[in-house]
Coordinates of C-alpha atoms and ligand atoms in Angstrom, one line a residue:
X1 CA 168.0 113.4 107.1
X2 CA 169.5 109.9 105.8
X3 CA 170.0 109.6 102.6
X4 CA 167.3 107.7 100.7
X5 CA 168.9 103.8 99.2
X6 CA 166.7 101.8 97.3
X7 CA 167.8 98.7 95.2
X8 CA 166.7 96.4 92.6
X9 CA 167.2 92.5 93.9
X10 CA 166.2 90.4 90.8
X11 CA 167.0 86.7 90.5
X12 CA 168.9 86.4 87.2
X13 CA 166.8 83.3 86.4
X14 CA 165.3 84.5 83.1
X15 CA 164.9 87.7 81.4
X16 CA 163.6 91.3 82.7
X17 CA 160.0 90.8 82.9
X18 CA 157.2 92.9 82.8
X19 CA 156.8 92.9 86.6
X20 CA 160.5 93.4 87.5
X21 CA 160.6 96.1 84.9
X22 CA 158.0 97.7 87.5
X23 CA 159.4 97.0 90.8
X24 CA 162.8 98.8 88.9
X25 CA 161.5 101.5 87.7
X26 CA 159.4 102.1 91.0
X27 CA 162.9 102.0 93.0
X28 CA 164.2 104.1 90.8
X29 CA 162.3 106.7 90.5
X30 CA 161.9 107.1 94.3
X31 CA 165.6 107.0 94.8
X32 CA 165.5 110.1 91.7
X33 CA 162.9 111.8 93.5
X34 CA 164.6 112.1 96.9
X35 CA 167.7 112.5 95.1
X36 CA 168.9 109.3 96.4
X37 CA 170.4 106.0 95.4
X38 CA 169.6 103.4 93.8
X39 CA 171.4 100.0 94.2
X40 CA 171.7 96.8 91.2
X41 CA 172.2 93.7 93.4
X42 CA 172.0 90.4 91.6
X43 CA 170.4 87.6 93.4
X44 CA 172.4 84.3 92.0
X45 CA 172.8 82.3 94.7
X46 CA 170.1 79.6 93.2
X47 CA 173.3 78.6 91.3
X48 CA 171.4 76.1 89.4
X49 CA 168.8 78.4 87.8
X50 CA 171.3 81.9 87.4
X51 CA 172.7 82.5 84.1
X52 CA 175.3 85.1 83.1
X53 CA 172.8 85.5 79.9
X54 CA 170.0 86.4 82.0
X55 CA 172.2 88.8 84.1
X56 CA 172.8 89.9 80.9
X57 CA 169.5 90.7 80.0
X58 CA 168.6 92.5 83.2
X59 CA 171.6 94.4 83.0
X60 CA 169.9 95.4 79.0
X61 CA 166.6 95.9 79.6
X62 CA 167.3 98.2 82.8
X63 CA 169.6 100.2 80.3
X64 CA 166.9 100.0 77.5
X65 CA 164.1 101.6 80.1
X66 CA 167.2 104.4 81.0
X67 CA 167.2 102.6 84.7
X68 CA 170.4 103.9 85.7
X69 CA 171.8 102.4 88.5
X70 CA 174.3 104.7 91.5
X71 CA 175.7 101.5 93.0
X72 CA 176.5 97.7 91.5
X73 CA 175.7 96.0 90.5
X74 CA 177.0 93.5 93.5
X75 CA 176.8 90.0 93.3
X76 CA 175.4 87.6 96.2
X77 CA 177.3 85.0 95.3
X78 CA 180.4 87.3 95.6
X79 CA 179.6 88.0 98.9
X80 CA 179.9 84.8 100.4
X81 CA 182.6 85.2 103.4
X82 CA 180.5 88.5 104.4
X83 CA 177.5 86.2 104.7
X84 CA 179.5 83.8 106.6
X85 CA 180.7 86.4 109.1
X86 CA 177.5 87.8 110.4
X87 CA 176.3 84.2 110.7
X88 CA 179.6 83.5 113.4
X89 CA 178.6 86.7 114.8
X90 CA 175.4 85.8 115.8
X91 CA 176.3 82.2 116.6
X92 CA 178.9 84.2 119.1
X93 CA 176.0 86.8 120.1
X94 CA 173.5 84.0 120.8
X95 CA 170.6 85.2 118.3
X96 CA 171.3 81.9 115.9
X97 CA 172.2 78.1 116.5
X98 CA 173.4 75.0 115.5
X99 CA 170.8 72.3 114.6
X100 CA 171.8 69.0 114.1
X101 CA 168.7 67.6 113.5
X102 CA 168.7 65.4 110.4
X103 CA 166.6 64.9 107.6
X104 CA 165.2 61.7 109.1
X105 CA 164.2 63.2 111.9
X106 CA 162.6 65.8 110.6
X107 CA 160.7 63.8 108.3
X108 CA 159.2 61.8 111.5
X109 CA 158.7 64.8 113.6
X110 CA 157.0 66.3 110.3
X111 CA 154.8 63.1 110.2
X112 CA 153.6 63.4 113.7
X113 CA 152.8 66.6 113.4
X114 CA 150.4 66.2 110.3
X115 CA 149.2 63.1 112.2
X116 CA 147.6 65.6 114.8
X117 CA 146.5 67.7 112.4
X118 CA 149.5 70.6 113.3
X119 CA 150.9 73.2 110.7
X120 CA 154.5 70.7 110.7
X121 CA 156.9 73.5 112.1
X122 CA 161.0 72.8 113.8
X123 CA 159.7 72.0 117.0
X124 CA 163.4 73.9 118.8
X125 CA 164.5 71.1 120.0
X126 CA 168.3 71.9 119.6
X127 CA 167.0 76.2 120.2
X128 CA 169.1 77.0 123.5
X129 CA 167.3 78.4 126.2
X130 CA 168.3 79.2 129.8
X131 CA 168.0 76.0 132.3
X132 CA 167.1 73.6 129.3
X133 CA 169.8 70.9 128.5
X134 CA 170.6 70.3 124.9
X135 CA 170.5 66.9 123.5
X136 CA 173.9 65.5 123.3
X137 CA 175.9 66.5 119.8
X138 CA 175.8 63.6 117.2
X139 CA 178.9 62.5 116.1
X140 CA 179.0 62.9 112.0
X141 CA 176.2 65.0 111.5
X142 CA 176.9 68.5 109.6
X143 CA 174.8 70.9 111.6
X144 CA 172.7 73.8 109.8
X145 CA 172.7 77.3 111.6
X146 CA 169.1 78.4 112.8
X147 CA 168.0 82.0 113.6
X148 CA 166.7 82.1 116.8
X149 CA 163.5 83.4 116.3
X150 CA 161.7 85.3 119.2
X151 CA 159.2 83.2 121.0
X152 CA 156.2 85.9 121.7
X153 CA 154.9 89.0 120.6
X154 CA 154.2 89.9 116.9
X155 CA 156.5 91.3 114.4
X156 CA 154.4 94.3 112.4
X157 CA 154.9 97.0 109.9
X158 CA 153.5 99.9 108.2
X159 CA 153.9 98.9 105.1
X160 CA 153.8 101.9 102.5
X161 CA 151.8 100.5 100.0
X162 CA 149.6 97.6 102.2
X163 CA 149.1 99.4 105.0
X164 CA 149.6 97.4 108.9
X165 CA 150.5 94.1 108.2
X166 CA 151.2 92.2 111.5
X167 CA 152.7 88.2 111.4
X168 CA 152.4 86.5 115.4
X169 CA 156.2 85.2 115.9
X170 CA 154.6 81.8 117.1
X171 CA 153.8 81.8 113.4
X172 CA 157.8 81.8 112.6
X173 CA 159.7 79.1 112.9
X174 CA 163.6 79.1 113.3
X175 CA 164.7 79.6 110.4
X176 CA 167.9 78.2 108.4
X177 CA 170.3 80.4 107.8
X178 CA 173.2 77.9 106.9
X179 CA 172.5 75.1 105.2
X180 CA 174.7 72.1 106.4
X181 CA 177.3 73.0 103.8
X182 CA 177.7 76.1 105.1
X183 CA 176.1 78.3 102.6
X184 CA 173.6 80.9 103.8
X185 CA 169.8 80.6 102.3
X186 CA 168.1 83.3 100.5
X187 CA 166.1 85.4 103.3
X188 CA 169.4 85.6 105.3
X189 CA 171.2 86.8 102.3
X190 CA 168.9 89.2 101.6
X191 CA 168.9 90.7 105.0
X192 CA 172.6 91.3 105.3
X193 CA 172.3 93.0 101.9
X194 CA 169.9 95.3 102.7
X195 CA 171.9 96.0 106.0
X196 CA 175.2 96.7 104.4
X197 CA 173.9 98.6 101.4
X198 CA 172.2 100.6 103.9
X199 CA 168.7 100.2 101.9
X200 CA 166.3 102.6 103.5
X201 CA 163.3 101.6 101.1
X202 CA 162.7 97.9 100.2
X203 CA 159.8 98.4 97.0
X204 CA 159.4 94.7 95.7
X205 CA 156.7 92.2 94.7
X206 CA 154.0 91.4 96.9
X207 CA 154.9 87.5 96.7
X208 CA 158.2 88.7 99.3
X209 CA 155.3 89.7 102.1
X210 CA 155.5 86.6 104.0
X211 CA 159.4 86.9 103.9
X212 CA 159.3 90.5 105.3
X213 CA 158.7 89.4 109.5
X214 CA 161.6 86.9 108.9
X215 CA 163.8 89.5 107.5
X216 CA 162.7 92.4 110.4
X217 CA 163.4 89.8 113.4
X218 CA 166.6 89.3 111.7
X219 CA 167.5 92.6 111.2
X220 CA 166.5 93.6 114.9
X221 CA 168.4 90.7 115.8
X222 CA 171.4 92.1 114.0
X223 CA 170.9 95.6 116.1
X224 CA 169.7 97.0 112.1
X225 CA 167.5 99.7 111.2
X226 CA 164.5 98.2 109.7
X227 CA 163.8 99.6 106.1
X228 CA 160.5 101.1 105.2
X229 CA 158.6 98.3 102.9
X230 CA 156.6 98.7 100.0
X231 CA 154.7 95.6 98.3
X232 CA 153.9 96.1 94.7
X233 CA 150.4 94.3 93.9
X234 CA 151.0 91.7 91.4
X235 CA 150.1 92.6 87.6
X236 CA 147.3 91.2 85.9
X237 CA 147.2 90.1 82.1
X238 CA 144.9 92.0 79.4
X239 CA 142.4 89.1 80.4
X240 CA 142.5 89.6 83.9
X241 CA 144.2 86.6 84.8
X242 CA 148.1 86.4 86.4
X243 CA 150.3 87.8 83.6
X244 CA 152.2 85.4 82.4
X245 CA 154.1 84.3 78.8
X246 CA 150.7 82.9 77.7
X247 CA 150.1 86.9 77.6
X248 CA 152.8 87.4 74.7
X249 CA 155.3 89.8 75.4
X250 CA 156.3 90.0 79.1
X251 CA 160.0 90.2 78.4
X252 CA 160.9 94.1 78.5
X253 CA 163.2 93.4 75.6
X254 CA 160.2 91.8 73.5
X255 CA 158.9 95.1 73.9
X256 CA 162.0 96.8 72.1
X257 CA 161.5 94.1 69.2
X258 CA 157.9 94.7 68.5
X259 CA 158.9 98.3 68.2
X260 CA 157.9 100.1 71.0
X261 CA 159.9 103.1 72.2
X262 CA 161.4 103.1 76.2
X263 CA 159.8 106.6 77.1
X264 CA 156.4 105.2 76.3
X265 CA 156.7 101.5 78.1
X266 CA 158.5 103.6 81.3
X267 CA 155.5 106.0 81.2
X268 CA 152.9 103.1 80.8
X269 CA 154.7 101.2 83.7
X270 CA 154.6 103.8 85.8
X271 CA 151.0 104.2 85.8
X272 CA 150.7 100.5 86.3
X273 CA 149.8 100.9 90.0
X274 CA 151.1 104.4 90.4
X275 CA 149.1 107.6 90.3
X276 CA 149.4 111.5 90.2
X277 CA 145.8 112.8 89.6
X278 CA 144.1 111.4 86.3
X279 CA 147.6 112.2 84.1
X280 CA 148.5 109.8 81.8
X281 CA 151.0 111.3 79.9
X282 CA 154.1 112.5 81.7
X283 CA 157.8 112.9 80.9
X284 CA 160.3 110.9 82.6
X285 CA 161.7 113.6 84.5
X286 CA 157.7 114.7 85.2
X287 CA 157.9 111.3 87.2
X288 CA 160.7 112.1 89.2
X289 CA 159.6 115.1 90.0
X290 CA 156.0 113.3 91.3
X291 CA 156.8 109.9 92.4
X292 CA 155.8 109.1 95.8
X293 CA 155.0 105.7 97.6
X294 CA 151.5 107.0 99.1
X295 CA 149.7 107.0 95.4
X296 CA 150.5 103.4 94.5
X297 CA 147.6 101.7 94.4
X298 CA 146.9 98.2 96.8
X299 CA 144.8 96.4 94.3
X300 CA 146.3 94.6 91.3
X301 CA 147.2 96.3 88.2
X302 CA 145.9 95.4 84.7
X303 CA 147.5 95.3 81.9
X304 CA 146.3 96.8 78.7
X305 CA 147.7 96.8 75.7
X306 CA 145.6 99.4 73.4
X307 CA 146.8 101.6 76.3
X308 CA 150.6 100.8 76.2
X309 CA 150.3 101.5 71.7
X310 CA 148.2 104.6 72.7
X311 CA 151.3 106.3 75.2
X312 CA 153.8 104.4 72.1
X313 CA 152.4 106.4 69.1
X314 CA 151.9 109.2 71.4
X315 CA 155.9 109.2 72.0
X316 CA 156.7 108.5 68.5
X317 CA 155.0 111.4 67.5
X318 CA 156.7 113.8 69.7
X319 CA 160.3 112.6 68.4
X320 CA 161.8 114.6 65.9
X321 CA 161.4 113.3 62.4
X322 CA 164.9 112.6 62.1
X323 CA 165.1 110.5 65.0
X324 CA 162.5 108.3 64.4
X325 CA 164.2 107.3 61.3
X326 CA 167.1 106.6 62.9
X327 CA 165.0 104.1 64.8
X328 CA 163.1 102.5 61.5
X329 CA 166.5 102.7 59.7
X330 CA 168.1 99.5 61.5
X331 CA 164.7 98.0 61.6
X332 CA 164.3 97.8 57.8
X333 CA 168.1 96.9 57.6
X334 CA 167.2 94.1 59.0
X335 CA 164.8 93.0 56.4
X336 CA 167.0 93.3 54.1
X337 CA 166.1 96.4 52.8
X338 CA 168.5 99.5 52.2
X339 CA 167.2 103.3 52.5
X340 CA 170.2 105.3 50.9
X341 CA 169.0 104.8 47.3
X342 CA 165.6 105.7 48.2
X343 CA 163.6 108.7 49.4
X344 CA 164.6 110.1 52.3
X345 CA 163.6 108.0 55.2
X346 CA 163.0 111.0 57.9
X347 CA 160.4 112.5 54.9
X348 CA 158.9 109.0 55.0
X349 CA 158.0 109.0 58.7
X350 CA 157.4 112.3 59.2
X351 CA 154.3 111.2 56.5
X352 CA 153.4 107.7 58.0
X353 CA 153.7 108.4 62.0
X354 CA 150.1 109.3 62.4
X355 CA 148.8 106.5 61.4
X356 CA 151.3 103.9 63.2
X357 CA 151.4 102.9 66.4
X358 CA 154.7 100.9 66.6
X359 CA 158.6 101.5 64.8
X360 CA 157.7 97.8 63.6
X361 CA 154.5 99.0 61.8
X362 CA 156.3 102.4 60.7
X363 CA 158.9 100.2 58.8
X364 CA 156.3 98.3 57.5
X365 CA 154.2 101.3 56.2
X366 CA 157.4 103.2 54.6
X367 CA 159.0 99.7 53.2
X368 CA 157.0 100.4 50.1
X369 CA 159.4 103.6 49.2
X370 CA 162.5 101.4 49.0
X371 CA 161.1 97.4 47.9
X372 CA 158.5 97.5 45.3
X373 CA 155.7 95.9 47.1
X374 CA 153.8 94.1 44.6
X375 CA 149.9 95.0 45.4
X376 CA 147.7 92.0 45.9
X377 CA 145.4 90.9 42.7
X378 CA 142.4 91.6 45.3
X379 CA 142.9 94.9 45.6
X380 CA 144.3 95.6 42.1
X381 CA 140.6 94.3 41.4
X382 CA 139.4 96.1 43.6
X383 CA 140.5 100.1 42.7
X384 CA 142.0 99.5 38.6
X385 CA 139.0 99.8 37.4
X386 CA 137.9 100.1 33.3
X387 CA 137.1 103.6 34.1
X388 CA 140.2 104.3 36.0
X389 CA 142.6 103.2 33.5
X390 CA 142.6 105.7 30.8
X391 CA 143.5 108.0 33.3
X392 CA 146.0 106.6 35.2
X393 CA 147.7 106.7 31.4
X394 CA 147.1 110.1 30.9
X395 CA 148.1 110.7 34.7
X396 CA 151.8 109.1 33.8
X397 CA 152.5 110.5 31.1
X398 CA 151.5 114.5 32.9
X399 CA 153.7 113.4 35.6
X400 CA 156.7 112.9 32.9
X401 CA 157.0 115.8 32.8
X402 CA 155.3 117.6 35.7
X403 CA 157.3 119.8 38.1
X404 CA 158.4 118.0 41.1
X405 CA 156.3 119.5 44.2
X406 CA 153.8 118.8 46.1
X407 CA 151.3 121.4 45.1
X408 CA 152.0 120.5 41.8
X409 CA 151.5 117.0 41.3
X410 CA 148.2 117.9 43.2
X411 CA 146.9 119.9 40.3
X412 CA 147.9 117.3 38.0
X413 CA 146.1 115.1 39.9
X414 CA 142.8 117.1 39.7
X415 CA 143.4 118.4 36.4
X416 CA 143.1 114.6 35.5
X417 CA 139.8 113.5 37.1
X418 CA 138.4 116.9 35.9
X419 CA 139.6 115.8 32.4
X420 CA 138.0 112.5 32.5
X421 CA 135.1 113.2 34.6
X422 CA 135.8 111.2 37.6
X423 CA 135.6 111.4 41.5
X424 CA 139.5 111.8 43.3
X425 CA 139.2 108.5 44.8
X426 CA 138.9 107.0 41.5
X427 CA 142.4 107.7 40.4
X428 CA 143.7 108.2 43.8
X429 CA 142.7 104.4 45.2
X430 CA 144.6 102.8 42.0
X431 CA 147.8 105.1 42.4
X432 CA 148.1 104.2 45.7
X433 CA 147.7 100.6 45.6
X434 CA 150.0 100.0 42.7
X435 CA 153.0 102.6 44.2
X436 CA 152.7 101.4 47.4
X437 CA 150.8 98.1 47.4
X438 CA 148.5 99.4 50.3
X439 CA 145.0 100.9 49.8
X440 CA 145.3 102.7 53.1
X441 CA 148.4 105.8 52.5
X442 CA 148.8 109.3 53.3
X443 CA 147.9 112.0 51.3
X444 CA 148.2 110.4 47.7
X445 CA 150.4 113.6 46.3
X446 CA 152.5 113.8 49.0
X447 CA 153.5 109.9 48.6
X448 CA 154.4 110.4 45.0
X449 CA 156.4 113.4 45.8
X450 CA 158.4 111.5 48.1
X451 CA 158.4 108.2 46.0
X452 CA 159.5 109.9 43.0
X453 CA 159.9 110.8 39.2
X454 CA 161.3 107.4 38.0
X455 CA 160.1 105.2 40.2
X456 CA 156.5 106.2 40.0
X457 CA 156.6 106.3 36.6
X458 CA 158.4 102.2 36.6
X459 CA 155.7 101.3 39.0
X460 CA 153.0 102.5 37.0
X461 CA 154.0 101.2 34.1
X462 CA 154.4 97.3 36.2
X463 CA 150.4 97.0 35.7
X464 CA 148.7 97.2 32.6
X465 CA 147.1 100.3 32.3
Ligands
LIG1 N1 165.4 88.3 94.2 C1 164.1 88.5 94.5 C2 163.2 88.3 93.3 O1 163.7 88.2 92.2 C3 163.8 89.9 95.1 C4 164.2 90.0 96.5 C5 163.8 91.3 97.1 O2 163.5 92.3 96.4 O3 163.9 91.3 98.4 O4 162.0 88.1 93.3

C-alpha cells in the first residue's frame, strides 16, 4: 500500500488562524493515523503579501498545537526552476501554450463578451489544434504559457468530505500557468507540489473547491496520480456568522496569551467538524488512534467558546499541580510580580484550579498570595461588618500564636464564631476579602494556611478592625 502524504500549504500572509489551525491539525492527524507523512510547504509566492514574520508565526503556532511536521518545510518561492521545468515539459509535450494575446485584447474580447450577455472566458484563439492556423506571432509581445485545458467531458471527484463533485471542462478555461514574466501562477504551483511531494491526501478549506478540476486536468495532463481530496466546511463565529477578527481571538497564538492550554484548543479543534461517536474529550494520541476522513462533517462548524474554556479547565485540571505552576509562573512574571518570596505557587493552584477556567484567570486568582491586593471599599462594606469586627481581632490575635495547619486554623476559626455567637460566613466573608481582596476564595482555612503567619497577620492588621 502507498504510503499515506498529507501537507499543510498555508499562505504566510498573516498569522495561524483559527481555520488553518484546523486544516493542520486535520492533515496531521491523518498522516499520524496511517502512520504516514505529513508535509510543511509554505505558499509565498504572493511576494507582496508573504512575510518572514508570518512564516514565523505559522511555523509557532503549529509547534504550540504539537503539529510536528515529517517533511519541510519547502518554500514555493525556492522552487522556482522546478516550476519552470515542467512548464517547458509540457510546452514540449503539447498539453500547454504560448498566448500572446495582450491585455488590450483581452479587455475587448472581454467586452464583447459581456455585451452578449457570455460568462467573459479566453476564447483559444492562440490554443493549437490540429488543421487550425495560428495567428501570426507579434513581434514584442511577452507571451504567457496556457494549459491546454481539455475541450469535453467533465472533470469529477469523490471528494472525501463533499461527496461527487463534478465541474463540465467547457466550464474551464485555459488557464495561465506563466505569467508573461515567466513566473508560474498559484494553481500551477500548487500542482507540481503536490506531484513531487507525492501528496496522497489534499485536506484544505472548502474555498480551494473550484481550484480542485483545474488542478486534476493538470495533474492528468502531467501523467500524475490524482490525490484523494477533502474540503473542510468553513467555520462559523459564536454568532453564527463567517469567523472572522470581529470574533476576537482567531489567531492560534492569541489563544496561548489568553491562557489557554494546546491539548485543550487541539481537542476543541478536532471536534470542530470531526467526530468519533458523542466523545468530547479525548487525548491527543486517542485522536490518532480515531481520526478518519469519513466522520467529518459537510456542514459548517460553529464555534463556541464556553465549549473551548469547558475542554481548557478540563485539561488544566488533569495537569499535575506542579506543572500548572510552571505555566502561571511566567504569566505573573510578567506582571511584575515574583513567586519565590511567597507561598508556594504549585499549593496555590492546586487550591484555585477548580474554579478557573484559563492560566490567565489562574494567575489572576493566586496573584493575591504574592501582591497585596487591596480589597475594594464596596466590598469591605459589604462583609466588615460592626459585628464582624471584634472577632476578626480576637481571630488575629488566636492565629499569633495558632499552630500552623490546616485543621488547626479551622478550629480557630470555629472556636471564634462559637465564642462570639456568629454564623461562619460572618468572619469567613471579611477574612477573605481583606487577605485576598476577592469575596469569592477557596476554602477560607486552607487560603490562610497557604498565605501565611506574617502576612495574614500584616494584612489584617491593613484595615481597621
Ligand atoms: N495556500 C493555500 C491557502 O493558504 C492552501 C492551498 C492548498 O491547500 O492547496 O489557503
Amino acid at each position: 500500500m502507498t504510503q499515506v502524504r498529507t501537507r499543510f500549504a498555508p499562505s504566510p500572509t498573516g498569522f495561524l488562524h483559527i481555520g488553518g489551525a484546523r486544516t493542520a491539525l486535520f492533515s496531521w492527524a491523518y498522516a499520524r493515523r496511517r502512520e504516514g507523512r505529513f508535509i510543511l510547504r509554505i505558499e509565498d509566492t504572493d511576494v507582496a503579501r508573504s512575510t518572514p514574520e508570518a512564516v514565523q508565526a505559522i511555523i509557532d503556532g503549529m509547534a504550540w498545537l504539537g503539529l510536528d511536521h515529517d517533511e519541510g518545510p519547502f518554500y514555493q518561492m525556492q522552487r522556482m526552476d522546478r516550476y519552470r521545468e515542467v512548464i517547458q515539459q509540457m510546452l514540449q509535450a503539447g498539453t500547454a501554450y504560448y498566448c500572446y494575446t495582450t491585455r488590450e485584447e483581452l479587455d475587448a474580447l472581454r467586452a464583447e463578451q459581456e455585451a452578449r450577455k457570455e460568462k467573459p472566458r479566453y476564447d483559444g484563439r492562440w490554443r493549437p489544434e490540429a488543421g487550425k492556423t495560428l495567428p501570426p506571432v507579434p513581434a514584442g509581445v511577452p507571451p504567457v504559457v496556457r494549459f491546454k485545458n481539455p475541450r469535453d467531458g467533465v472533470v469529477a471527484w469523490t471528494d472525501q468530505v463533499k461527496g461527487r463533485i463534478e465541474f463540465a471542462n467547457a466550464e474551464l478555461d485555459d488557464l495561465v500557468i506563466a505569467r508573461a514574466d515567466g513566473t508560474p501562477t498559484y494553481n500551477f504551483c500548487v500542482v507540481v507540489d503536490d506531484w513531487d511531494m507525492g501528496i496522497t491526501h489534499v485536506i484544505r478549506g472548502d474555498d480551494h473547491v473550484n481550484n480542485t478540476p483545474r488542478q486534476i486536468n493538470i495533474l492528468t495532463a502531467l501523467g500524475a496520480d490524482i490525490p484523494q481530496y477533502a474540503h473542510l466546511s468553513m467555520i462559523l463565529g459564536d454568532d453564527g456568522t463567517k469567523l472572522s477578527k470581529r470574533h476576537g481571538a482567531v489567531s492560534v497564538m492569541q489563544y496561548f496569551d489568553d491562557g489557554y492550554l494546546p491539548d485543550a484548543v487541539v481537542n476543541y479543534l478536532a471536534r470542530l467538524g470531526w467526530s468519533h461517536g458523542d466523545d468530547e474529550i479525548f487525548s491527543r494520541q486517542q485522536l490518532v488512534e480515531w481520526f478518519d476522513l469519513d466522520h467529518i462533517t459537510a456542514s459548517a462548524a460553529q464555534f463556541n467558546t464556553e465549549k473551548l474554556l469547558w475542554l481548557n479547565q478540563h485539561y488544566m485540571k488533569q495537569l499535575p499541580a506542579a506543572e500548572l505552576a510552571a505555566l502561571v509562573q511566567p504569566r505573573l512574571a510578567a506582571r511584575g510580580i515574583a513567586t519565590a518570596d511567597g507561598p508556594d505557587l504549585t499549593q496555590a493552584v492546586a487550591l484555585y484550579v477548580d474554579r478557573c477556567n484559563t492560566l490567565n484567570v489562574l494567575a489572576d486568582a493566586v496573584e493575591a498570595f504574592y501582591v497585596h491586593v487591596e480589597p475594594s471599599a464596596e466590598l469591605l462594606a459589604q462583609h466588615l461588618s460592626d459585628e464582624a469586627r471584634p472577632a476578626l481581632a480576637d481571630f488575629a490575635a488566636g492565629i499569633a500564636g495558632v499552630a500552623w495547619e490546616i485543621p488547626a486554623i479551622n478550629a480557630l476559626i470555629k472556636e471564634t464564631v462559637a465564642r462570639h455567637g456568629l454564623k461562619m460566613p460572618k468572619l469567613a466573608m471579611p477574612l477573605r476579602v481583606m487577605l485576598t481582596g476577592q469575596a469569592q476564595t477557596p476554602s477560607v482555612d486552607a487560603v490562610i494556611a497557604l498565605i501565611g503567619r506574617e502576612r495574614v497577620l500584616q494584612k489584617l492588621a491593613r484595615e481597621k478592625i
